[in-house]
């Protein structure tokens, strides 16, 4: 394996060194005080859980523990600047590779491991190295049957390839600037999502009403069943397994319950349709995640999404459904399912005036288009960072 990265700052040269993490860091995991003892969780000491290892820096924690908890549970308080990783539950992709740097003195749970430097590796450099390698480390080294875990012996034997401190610092500073750029874009996307959510709530609660071109008031809204305002095209759906899809790869989207699953070179629909998840949908998370999809043009739909063709205004019907609470129509316990008959009974409030439906649709479309563009910028930044991590670390 090469001991130098593919991409490097021009002022640096020479081969990077390969070191064992156990030689460069003192590794230790934390402890979890008993929740039964309420006094333990009535204190001022930060206590980090693996679920909080989502951002680069941890400034505070959800739970705070007492001095007695630290003493009686043999917990150690780690200084600000300590690098921490998740070591339990690594069978879950959302947990594998999770890491953060403490920005305040804190204790950690038994599901976390702290790295105390004793060699040549800076914690900032280590953080970005682990962002690149953490997922693979979890897959390759974690042990266990039901729950996949790491321990200090396993982690200590993992090798890291490093440059001199000056180059480490420059690399870490460079990625910190990228993170700030990503953070600003995330804030922009979040602000647009909040604005979209607020406007949709006001429009569909009729707190905001549109007027005609001459300033006239539109008639009041009416409530209709989905069967009266849309045609169900479920009989045209056709599922394809992965082998069948591999034979007809192309650029036409193949949809499932919550979005595009694959791309094929054939289609069974070539029209404006709305998809509503039949099973496995985001029914409980309707406020933040879409339960409906708007599809325009050629597409292939499998049997995990109901297919609707609006009788009046497709866009308006989509906006009416995309964040609608339809949980009372859902069946099943282990896997939520929306049966066709129940779906067609869903009640939808809508303007009597088609003109008002169009005005609402155009207004919301502008917000969605703006949000889509800003999300694409965010996705591009994340992909750019990912590519640089691959090239600038060994």
Coordinates of C-alpha atoms in Angstrom, one line a residue:
X1 CA 0.0 0.0 0.0
X2 CA 1.2 3.5 -0.9
X3 CA 2.6 5.5 2.1
X4 CA 1.7 8.8 0.5
X5 CA -1.8 10.3 -0.5
X6 CA -2.8 10.9 -4.1
X7 CA -3.4 14.6 -3.4
X8 CA -1.1 16.7 -1.3
X9 CA -0.2 20.3 -0.5
X10 CA 2.9 21.2 -2.7
X11 CA 5.1 22.3 0.2
X12 CA 5.2 18.8 1.7
X13 CA 7.1 15.8 0.5
X14 CA 8.4 12.5 1.8
X15 CA 6.7 9.2 2.8
X16 CA 4.1 9.1 5.6
X17 CA 4.7 6.9 8.6
X18 CA 2.5 3.9 9.6
X19 CA 1.7 3.6 13.3
X20 CA -0.6 1.4 15.4
X21 CA -3.4 3.4 17.1
X22 CA -2.5 1.7 20.4
X23 CA 1.0 3.1 20.3
X24 CA -0.2 6.6 19.5
X25 CA -3.2 6.8 21.9
X26 CA -4.2 5.6 25.3
X27 CA -7.6 4.0 24.6
X28 CA -10.4 3.7 27.2
X29 CA -14.2 3.3 27.2
X30 CA -16.7 4.7 29.7
X31 CA -19.5 3.5 31.9
X32 CA -23.2 3.8 32.1
X33 CA -24.6 4.7 35.5
X34 CA -27.9 3.1 36.6
X35 CA -30.9 5.0 35.5
X36 CA -32.7 3.6 38.6
X37 CA -30.6 5.9 40.7
X38 CA -32.0 9.3 39.9
X39 CA -29.3 11.1 41.9
X40 CA -26.8 9.9 39.3
X41 CA -28.5 12.0 36.6
X42 CA -28.9 15.1 38.6
X43 CA -25.6 16.8 38.3
X44 CA -23.4 19.2 36.2
X45 CA -21.0 16.8 34.5
X46 CA -21.4 16.1 30.8
X47 CA -22.0 12.4 29.9
X48 CA -21.6 11.5 26.2
X49 CA -23.6 8.7 24.6
X50 CA -22.8 7.1 21.2
X51 CA -26.0 8.6 19.8
X52 CA -24.5 12.1 20.3
X53 CA -21.5 11.5 18.1
X54 CA -23.0 13.1 15.0
X55 CA -21.2 16.4 14.7
X56 CA -17.5 17.2 14.8
X57 CA -17.6 18.9 18.2
X58 CA -19.6 18.1 21.3
X59 CA -20.1 21.2 23.5
X60 CA -22.8 19.8 25.8
X61 CA -24.8 16.6 26.3
X62 CA -28.4 15.6 26.8
X63 CA -27.7 14.0 30.1
X64 CA -25.6 15.4 32.9
X65 CA -24.4 13.2 35.8
X66 CA -23.4 13.9 39.4
X67 CA -20.0 13.7 41.1
X68 CA -21.2 10.6 42.9
X69 CA -22.0 8.9 39.6
X70 CA -18.4 9.5 38.4
X71 CA -17.0 8.2 41.6
X72 CA -19.2 5.2 42.2
X73 CA -19.3 4.1 38.6
X74 CA -15.5 4.5 38.0
X75 CA -16.0 7.1 35.3
X76 CA -13.2 9.2 34.0
X77 CA -13.6 12.8 33.0
X78 CA -11.9 13.5 29.7
X79 CA -10.5 17.0 28.8
X80 CA -11.8 19.2 26.0
X81 CA -10.1 18.1 22.7
X82 CA -10.5 14.4 23.3
X83 CA -11.4 12.3 20.3
X84 CA -14.3 9.9 20.9
X85 CA -15.8 7.1 18.7
X86 CA -18.9 4.8 19.0
X87 CA -17.9 1.2 19.8
X88 CA -21.2 -0.6 20.4
X89 CA -24.0 -1.4 17.9
X90 CA -21.8 -1.2 14.9
X91 CA -24.1 -3.5 13.0
X92 CA -26.1 -0.4 12.3
X93 CA -24.8 1.8 9.4
X94 CA -25.9 4.9 11.2
X95 CA -23.6 4.1 14.2
X96 CA -20.5 2.8 12.3
X97 CA -18.0 5.5 11.9
X98 CA -19.6 7.9 14.4
X99 CA -17.1 10.1 16.1
X100 CA -16.7 13.6 17.6
X101 CA -14.2 15.8 19.5
X102 CA -15.1 17.0 22.9
X103 CA -15.3 20.8 23.3
X104 CA -15.9 20.6 27.0
X105 CA -14.6 18.3 29.7
X106 CA -16.9 15.2 29.8
X107 CA -17.4 11.6 30.8
X108 CA -18.5 9.0 28.3
X109 CA -20.8 6.0 28.2
X110 CA -19.7 2.3 27.9
X111 CA -20.7 2.5 24.2
X112 CA -17.9 5.1 23.5
X113 CA -14.1 5.0 23.4
X114 CA -11.8 8.0 24.1
X115 CA -8.4 8.5 22.5
X116 CA -5.8 10.3 24.7
X117 CA -2.7 11.3 22.6
X118 CA 0.7 9.9 23.6
X119 CA 2.4 10.1 20.2
X120 CA 2.6 12.0 16.9
X121 CA -1.1 12.1 15.8
X122 CA -3.2 15.2 16.4
X123 CA -6.9 14.6 17.3
X124 CA -8.1 16.9 14.6
X125 CA -6.2 14.9 11.9
X126 CA -7.4 11.7 13.5
X127 CA -11.0 12.9 13.3
X128 CA -10.9 13.3 9.5
X129 CA -8.9 10.1 9.1
X130 CA -11.7 8.3 11.0
X131 CA -14.4 10.0 8.9
X132 CA -12.8 8.3 5.9
X133 CA -12.1 4.9 7.5
X134 CA -14.6 4.5 10.3
X135 CA -17.3 2.7 8.3
X136 CA -14.8 0.1 7.0
X137 CA -13.2 -0.3 10.4
X138 CA -16.6 -1.1 11.9
X139 CA -17.3 -3.7 9.2
X140 CA -13.9 -5.3 9.3
X141 CA -13.0 -5.3 13.0
X142 CA -16.2 -5.3 15.1
X143 CA -17.0 -8.5 16.8
X144 CA -20.2 -10.1 18.1
X145 CA -23.2 -12.0 16.9
X146 CA -26.3 -9.9 17.4
X147 CA -24.5 -6.7 18.4
X148 CA -21.2 -5.8 16.7
X149 CA -18.7 -4.1 19.1
X150 CA -15.1 -2.8 19.2
X151 CA -12.7 -2.9 22.1
X152 CA -9.4 -1.3 23.0
X153 CA -7.4 -4.4 21.8
X154 CA -9.0 -4.4 18.4
X155 CA -8.8 -0.7 17.9
X156 CA -5.2 -0.6 19.3
X157 CA -4.0 -2.9 16.5
X158 CA -5.5 -0.8 13.7
X159 CA -2.8 1.0 11.7
X160 CA -2.9 4.7 10.8
X161 CA -0.6 6.4 8.2
X162 CA 0.5 9.9 9.2
X163 CA 2.6 12.8 8.0
X164 CA 4.6 15.2 10.2
X165 CA 2.6 17.4 12.6
X166 CA 2.7 20.5 10.3
X167 CA 1.1 18.6 7.4
X168 CA -1.4 17.0 9.7
X169 CA -2.4 20.5 10.9
X170 CA -2.7 21.9 7.4
X171 CA -4.9 19.0 6.3
X172 CA -7.2 19.4 9.4
X173 CA -7.5 23.1 8.9
X174 CA -8.4 22.7 5.2
X175 CA -11.2 20.2 6.1
X176 CA -12.4 22.5 8.9
X177 CA -12.9 25.2 6.3
X178 CA -14.9 22.8 4.1
X179 CA -17.0 21.8 7.1
X180 CA -17.8 25.5 7.8
X181 CA -18.9 25.9 4.2
X182 CA -21.1 22.7 4.5
X183 CA -22.5 24.0 7.8
X184 CA -23.6 27.3 6.2
X185 CA -25.3 25.4 3.4
X186 CA -27.0 23.2 5.9
X187 CA -28.4 26.2 7.7
X188 CA -29.7 27.6 4.4
X189 CA -31.4 24.3 3.6
X190 CA -32.9 24.0 7.1
X191 CA -34.3 27.6 6.9
X192 CA -36.0 26.8 3.6
X193 CA -37.4 23.5 5.0
X194 CA -38.8 25.5 8.0
X195 CA -40.3 28.1 5.7
X196 CA -41.8 25.4 3.4
X197 CA -43.3 23.7 6.4
X198 CA -44.7 26.9 7.9
X199 CA -46.3 28.0 4.6
X200 CA -47.9 24.6 3.9
X201 CA -49.4 24.6 7.4
X202 CA -50.8 28.1 6.9
X203 CA -52.1 27.3 3.4
X204 CA -53.8 24.0 4.2
X205 CA -55.3 25.3 7.5
X206 CA -56.6 28.2 5.4
X207 CA -54.8 30.7 7.7
X208 CA -53.5 32.1 4.4
X209 CA -56.0 32.5 1.5
X210 CA -55.2 33.4 -2.1
X211 CA -57.4 35.8 -4.1
X212 CA -58.4 36.0 -7.7
X213 CA -56.6 38.2 -10.3
X214 CA -59.1 41.0 -9.7
X215 CA -58.9 40.7 -5.9
X216 CA -62.1 38.6 -5.5
X217 CA -62.4 36.1 -2.7
X218 CA -62.5 32.4 -3.6
X219 CA -65.2 30.1 -2.4
X220 CA -64.7 28.1 0.8
X221 CA -62.8 24.7 0.5
X222 CA -64.6 21.4 0.5
X223 CA -63.6 17.9 1.7
X224 CA -63.5 15.0 -0.7
X225 CA -62.5 11.4 -0.6
X226 CA -59.4 10.5 -2.6
X227 CA -61.6 8.1 -4.7
X228 CA -63.5 11.2 -6.0
X229 CA -60.5 13.2 -7.0
X230 CA -58.1 10.6 -8.3
X231 CA -58.0 7.4 -10.2
X232 CA -56.0 4.4 -8.8
X233 CA -53.7 2.8 -11.3
X234 CA -52.3 0.0 -9.1
X235 CA -53.2 -2.6 -11.6
X236 CA -50.5 -1.3 -13.9
X237 CA -47.7 -1.7 -11.3
X238 CA -45.1 -4.4 -11.8
X239 CA -42.3 -5.4 -9.4
X240 CA -38.9 -6.4 -10.7
X241 CA -36.2 -8.1 -8.6
X242 CA -32.6 -7.0 -8.7
X243 CA -31.6 -9.6 -11.3
X244 CA -34.4 -8.5 -13.6
X245 CA -33.4 -4.9 -13.2
X246 CA -29.8 -5.6 -13.9
X247 CA -30.7 -6.8 -17.4
X248 CA -32.5 -3.6 -18.3
X249 CA -30.3 -0.9 -16.7
X250 CA -31.0 2.6 -18.1
X251 CA -31.9 6.1 -17.0
X252 CA -35.7 5.7 -16.3
X253 CA -36.4 5.8 -12.6
X254 CA -37.7 2.6 -10.9
X255 CA -39.8 3.6 -7.9
X256 CA -40.5 1.9 -4.6
X257 CA -42.4 3.0 -1.4
X258 CA -40.1 6.0 -0.6
X259 CA -38.4 7.0 -3.8
X260 CA -36.2 5.8 -6.6
X261 CA -34.7 2.4 -6.1
X262 CA -33.0 1.9 -9.4
X263 CA -32.9 3.0 -13.0
X264 CA -34.0 0.9 -16.0
X265 CA -34.4 1.3 -19.8
X266 CA -38.1 0.5 -20.0
X267 CA -41.3 2.2 -18.5
X268 CA -44.9 1.3 -17.7
X269 CA -46.0 4.9 -17.0
X270 CA -45.5 8.0 -19.1
X271 CA -47.7 10.6 -17.4
X272 CA -48.0 12.8 -14.3
X273 CA -48.8 10.6 -11.3
X274 CA -48.6 10.6 -7.5
X275 CA -47.2 7.7 -5.5
X276 CA -48.4 7.0 -2.0
X277 CA -46.5 4.3 -0.1
X278 CA -48.4 1.1 0.4
X279 CA -46.0 -0.4 3.0
X280 CA -42.8 0.8 4.6
X281 CA -43.8 4.5 4.2
X282 CA -42.8 7.4 6.3
X283 CA -46.3 7.5 7.9
X284 CA -45.1 8.3 11.5
X285 CA -42.6 10.9 10.2
X286 CA -45.1 12.6 7.9
X287 CA -44.2 16.1 9.3
X288 CA -40.6 15.9 8.3
X289 CA -40.5 13.2 5.6
X290 CA -42.6 12.9 2.5
X291 CA -45.3 10.2 2.3
X292 CA -46.0 11.0 -1.4
X293 CA -44.0 11.4 -4.5
X294 CA -44.7 13.4 -7.6
X295 CA -43.6 11.6 -10.8
X296 CA -43.6 13.3 -14.2
X297 CA -42.8 11.5 -17.5
X298 CA -41.5 8.0 -17.9
X299 CA -41.3 5.7 -14.9
X300 CA -41.5 2.1 -13.6
X301 CA -43.4 1.6 -10.3
X302 CA -43.1 -1.5 -8.1
X303 CA -45.9 -2.9 -5.9
X304 CA -44.8 -1.0 -2.7
X305 CA -46.3 2.3 -3.8
X306 CA -49.9 3.1 -4.8
X307 CA -50.3 4.9 -8.1
X308 CA -52.7 7.8 -8.3
X309 CA -53.7 9.9 -11.3
X310 CA -55.4 13.2 -10.3
X311 CA -58.7 14.0 -12.0
X312 CA -58.2 17.8 -11.6
X313 CA -54.8 19.3 -10.5
X314 CA -52.0 16.8 -10.0
X315 CA -49.6 19.3 -8.3
X316 CA -52.2 20.5 -5.8
X317 CA -53.1 16.9 -4.9
X318 CA -49.5 16.1 -4.4
X319 CA -49.0 19.1 -2.0
X320 CA -52.1 18.1 -0.2
X321 CA -50.8 14.6 0.5
X322 CA -47.0 14.9 0.8
X323 CA -47.0 15.8 4.5
X324 CA -50.5 14.6 5.4
X325 CA -51.2 12.7 8.6
X326 CA -52.9 9.5 7.4
X327 CA -52.0 7.3 10.3
X328 CA -55.7 6.5 11.1
X329 CA -55.9 4.8 7.7
X330 CA -52.8 2.6 8.3
X331 CA -53.0 -1.1 9.2
X332 CA -50.5 -3.6 10.6
X333 CA -48.3 -3.7 13.6
X334 CA -44.8 -5.0 12.7
X335 CA -45.0 -3.3 9.2
X336 CA -47.3 -0.4 8.6
X337 CA -49.5 -0.9 5.5
X338 CA -51.9 1.3 3.6
X339 CA -54.5 -0.9 1.9
X340 CA -56.0 0.3 -1.4
X341 CA -59.6 0.6 0.0
X342 CA -58.4 2.6 3.0
X343 CA -56.4 4.9 0.8
X344 CA -59.3 5.7 -1.4
X345 CA -61.2 6.7 1.7
X346 CA -58.6 9.4 2.7
X347 CA -60.3 12.8 3.1
X348 CA -58.6 15.7 1.4
X349 CA -59.6 19.4 1.8
X350 CA -59.3 21.4 -1.3
X351 CA -60.5 24.6 -2.9
X352 CA -63.6 24.4 -5.0
X353 CA -61.9 26.8 -7.4
X354 CA -59.5 25.2 -9.8
X355 CA -57.9 28.6 -10.2
X356 CA -57.1 28.7 -6.5
X357 CA -55.6 25.2 -6.7
X358 CA -53.3 26.4 -9.5
X359 CA -52.2 29.5 -7.6
X360 CA -51.4 27.4 -4.5
X361 CA -49.5 24.9 -6.6
X362 CA -47.4 27.5 -8.4
X363 CA -46.6 29.2 -5.1
X364 CA -45.4 26.0 -3.4
X365 CA -43.6 24.8 -6.6
X366 CA -41.3 27.9 -6.4
X367 CA -40.4 27.0 -2.8
X368 CA -39.8 23.3 -3.6
X369 CA -37.6 24.3 -6.6
X370 CA -35.5 26.7 -4.5
X371 CA -35.2 24.0 -1.8
X372 CA -34.2 21.4 -4.4
X373 CA -31.4 23.6 -5.8
X374 CA -30.0 24.4 -2.3
X375 CA -30.2 20.7 -1.4
X376 CA -28.3 19.8 -4.6
X377 CA -25.6 22.4 -3.6
X378 CA -25.3 20.7 -0.2
X379 CA -25.1 17.2 -1.7
X380 CA -22.4 18.5 -4.1
X381 CA -20.4 19.9 -1.2
X382 CA -20.6 16.6 0.7
X383 CA -19.5 14.7 -2.3
X384 CA -16.6 17.1 -2.8
X385 CA -15.5 16.5 0.8
X386 CA -15.9 12.8 0.4
X387 CA -13.7 12.8 -2.7
X388 CA -11.0 14.9 -1.0
X389 CA -11.0 12.6 2.0
X390 CA -10.3 9.7 -0.3
X391 CA -7.4 11.5 -2.0
X392 CA -5.8 13.3 0.9
X393 CA -5.6 10.5 3.5
X394 CA -3.9 7.1 3.1

